[in-house]
């Protein structure tokens, strides 16, 4: 578990397989910056639908 600034996460790019935000993104001071940081630290996902 990590508690910190949603707009400046102290992790490398593509570091996590998943990210969880407890109590929702409604608590982000800047929603766009918070979401950008989440996508920055997430590993790329490949999806195949058959």
PDB file of C-alpha atoms in Angstrom:
ATOM      1  CA  UNK A   1       0.000   0.000   0.000  1.00  0.00           C
ATOM      2  CA  UNK A   2       1.181   3.499  -0.797  1.00  0.00           C
ATOM      3  CA  UNK A   3      -0.131   6.847   0.288  1.00  0.00           C
ATOM      4  CA  UNK A   4       1.032   9.874  -1.625  1.00  0.00           C
ATOM      5  CA  UNK A   5       0.468  12.570  -4.205  1.00  0.00           C
ATOM      6  CA  UNK A   6      -1.645  11.344  -7.120  1.00  0.00           C
ATOM      7  CA  UNK A   7      -0.067  13.893  -9.446  1.00  0.00           C
ATOM      8  CA  UNK A   8       3.542  12.910  -8.744  1.00  0.00           C
ATOM      9  CA  UNK A   9       3.930   9.186  -8.079  1.00  0.00           C
ATOM     10  CA  UNK A  10       7.483   8.156  -7.107  1.00  0.00           C
ATOM     11  CA  UNK A  11       7.611   5.140  -9.443  1.00  0.00           C
ATOM     12  CA  UNK A  12       9.205   4.432 -12.816  1.00  0.00           C
ATOM     13  CA  UNK A  13       7.168   4.367 -16.019  1.00  0.00           C
ATOM     14  CA  UNK A  14       5.454   1.030 -16.761  1.00  0.00           C
ATOM     15  CA  UNK A  15       6.114  -0.198 -13.207  1.00  0.00           C
ATOM     16  CA  UNK A  16       2.759  -1.745 -12.216  1.00  0.00           C
ATOM     17  CA  UNK A  17       0.417  -4.363 -13.678  1.00  0.00           C
ATOM     18  CA  UNK A  18      -2.540  -2.692 -11.979  1.00  0.00           C
ATOM     19  CA  UNK A  19      -3.417   0.362  -9.901  1.00  0.00           C
ATOM     20  CA  UNK A  20      -6.159   0.708  -7.298  1.00  0.00           C
ATOM     21  CA  UNK A  21      -7.550   3.994  -6.028  1.00  0.00           C
ATOM     22  CA  UNK A  22      -9.479   3.651  -2.773  1.00  0.00           C
ATOM     23  CA  UNK A  23     -12.330   6.104  -2.142  1.00  0.00           C
ATOM     24  CA  UNK A  24     -12.370   7.052  -5.817  1.00  0.00           C
ATOM     25  CA  UNK A  25     -10.825   9.622  -8.057  1.00  0.00           C
ATOM     26  CA  UNK A  26     -13.209  12.232  -6.653  1.00  0.00           C
ATOM     27  CA  UNK A  27     -10.440  13.052  -4.175  1.00  0.00           C
ATOM     28  CA  UNK A  28      -7.865  13.968  -6.841  1.00  0.00           C
ATOM     29  CA  UNK A  29      -7.073  17.669  -6.767  1.00  0.00           C
ATOM     30  CA  UNK A  30      -6.431  17.581 -10.526  1.00  0.00           C
ATOM     31  CA  UNK A  31      -8.255  14.666 -12.164  1.00  0.00           C
ATOM     32  CA  UNK A  32      -6.421  14.885 -15.519  1.00  0.00           C
ATOM     33  CA  UNK A  33      -2.971  14.918 -13.916  1.00  0.00           C
ATOM     34  CA  UNK A  34      -3.880  12.080 -11.557  1.00  0.00           C
ATOM     35  CA  UNK A  35      -5.120   9.896 -14.404  1.00  0.00           C
ATOM     36  CA  UNK A  36      -2.023  10.696 -16.491  1.00  0.00           C
ATOM     37  CA  UNK A  37       0.164   9.513 -13.601  1.00  0.00           C
ATOM     38  CA  UNK A  38      -1.828   6.303 -13.241  1.00  0.00           C
ATOM     39  CA  UNK A  39      -1.417   5.508 -16.940  1.00  0.00           C
ATOM     40  CA  UNK A  40       2.282   6.465 -16.800  1.00  0.00           C
ATOM     41  CA  UNK A  41       3.096   3.909 -14.091  1.00  0.00           C
ATOM     42  CA  UNK A  42       0.940   1.146 -15.618  1.00  0.00           C
ATOM     43  CA  UNK A  43       2.543  -1.423 -17.890  1.00  0.00           C
ATOM     44  CA  UNK A  44       1.150  -1.518 -21.445  1.00  0.00           C
ATOM     45  CA  UNK A  45      -1.709  -3.977 -21.816  1.00  0.00           C
ATOM     46  CA  UNK A  46      -2.284  -6.175 -24.813  1.00  0.00           C
ATOM     47  CA  UNK A  47      -5.852  -7.332 -25.276  1.00  0.00           C
ATOM     48  CA  UNK A  48      -7.097  -9.936 -27.694  1.00  0.00           C
ATOM     49  CA  UNK A  49     -10.792 -10.561 -28.249  1.00  0.00           C
ATOM     50  CA  UNK A  50     -11.896 -13.659 -30.120  1.00  0.00           C
TER      51      UNK A  50
END
